Amino acid sequence: GQSAKPAKEIWLVDKAPVGVCGELVEIDAISGLDFTTSAPLLDKYDTADTAKLAKITTVDDVVLENLRIIANNGVATSNPRVISALNCKRLRIKDVRIEGIKTFGVIVMGCWDTKIEGCTFTDDVGAGVAVFLGGASQWTTIRDCSFVRMDAGVTDTTALSLSTVGLGPRRMVL
């Protein structure tokens, strides 16, 4: 087969059915049905698992810095999210203050190399989650953040009883 070398793009290695679980990887080379990753895989893929490889289109180098966001200002919604990031590479959220969260402050899904630093998350009623991680997000760092009247500071899919489908984040630093 022909060889192709992606420019350090992010790919999802997933078990069948696709989207049930998986991990994000950087691919160094693809040749026929074989691929070489830049780092070891975390999961074990047996022949019976029929692993799939899918290219992820990422939004790169997203920076949110020095913001004050007043969330849910009297608006009734069933599942509001203040900041929702999907398939980002090198997401940076720094010195952001989110007030009145009530549900989710920041949702990070399928992101690679995320840093959330120096942020303050405040909930009026004590029922919100400051940061939710899921969708095979990897290399996430949360540092020097404050959580005021939050039900949870940081949580992932395993805390929401979704661990059976394996969508939790990997390689997280708090």
PDB file of C-alpha atoms in Angstrom, residues 91-92 108 111-116 131-134 136-143 154 169-174:
ATOM      1  CA  LEU A  91      -7.195  25.228  23.781  1.00  0.00           C
ATOM      2  CA  ARG A  92      -6.189  27.908  26.311  1.00  0.00           C
ATOM      3  CA  VAL A 108     -14.207  20.112  26.843  1.00  0.00           C
ATOM      4  CA  CYS A 111      -9.807  18.148  22.777  1.00  0.00           C
ATOM      5  CA  TRP A 112      -6.035  17.704  22.752  1.00  0.00           C
ATOM      6  CA  ASP A 113      -3.627  19.760  24.904  1.00  0.00           C
ATOM      7  CA  THR A 114      -6.052  21.932  26.894  1.00  0.00           C
ATOM      8  CA  LYS A 115      -4.914  24.364  29.585  1.00  0.00           C
ATOM      9  CA  ILE A 116      -7.382  26.054  31.945  1.00  0.00           C
ATOM     10  CA  VAL A 131     -15.287  22.001  34.112  1.00  0.00           C
ATOM     11  CA  PHE A 132     -16.605  18.856  32.414  1.00  0.00           C
ATOM     12  CA  LEU A 133     -14.148  16.689  30.454  1.00  0.00           C
ATOM     13  CA  GLY A 134     -15.146  13.974  28.034  1.00  0.00           C
ATOM     14  CA  ALA A 136     -11.581  11.190  24.676  1.00  0.00           C
ATOM     15  CA  SER A 137     -10.030  14.551  25.646  1.00  0.00           C
ATOM     16  CA  GLN A 138      -6.329  14.187  26.382  1.00  0.00           C
ATOM     17  CA  TRP A 139      -3.457  16.211  27.853  1.00  0.00           C
ATOM     18  CA  THR A 140      -5.686  18.473  29.942  1.00  0.00           C
ATOM     19  CA  THR A 141      -4.186  20.741  32.612  1.00  0.00           C
ATOM     20  CA  ILE A 142      -6.297  22.669  35.125  1.00  0.00           C
ATOM     21  CA  ARG A 143      -4.215  24.901  37.390  1.00  0.00           C
ATOM     22  CA  VAL A 154     -13.883  19.216  37.706  1.00  0.00           C
ATOM     23  CA  PRO A 169     -10.576  11.959  29.471  1.00  0.00           C
ATOM     24  CA  ARG A 170      -7.032  10.683  29.577  1.00  0.00           C
ATOM     25  CA  ARG A 171      -3.765  12.160  30.811  1.00  0.00           C
ATOM     26  CA  MET A 172      -5.218  14.897  33.014  1.00  0.00           C
ATOM     27  CA  VAL A 173      -3.218  17.090  35.396  1.00  0.00           C
ATOM     28  CA  LEU A 174      -4.926  18.965  38.219  1.00  0.00           C
TER      29      LEU A 174
END
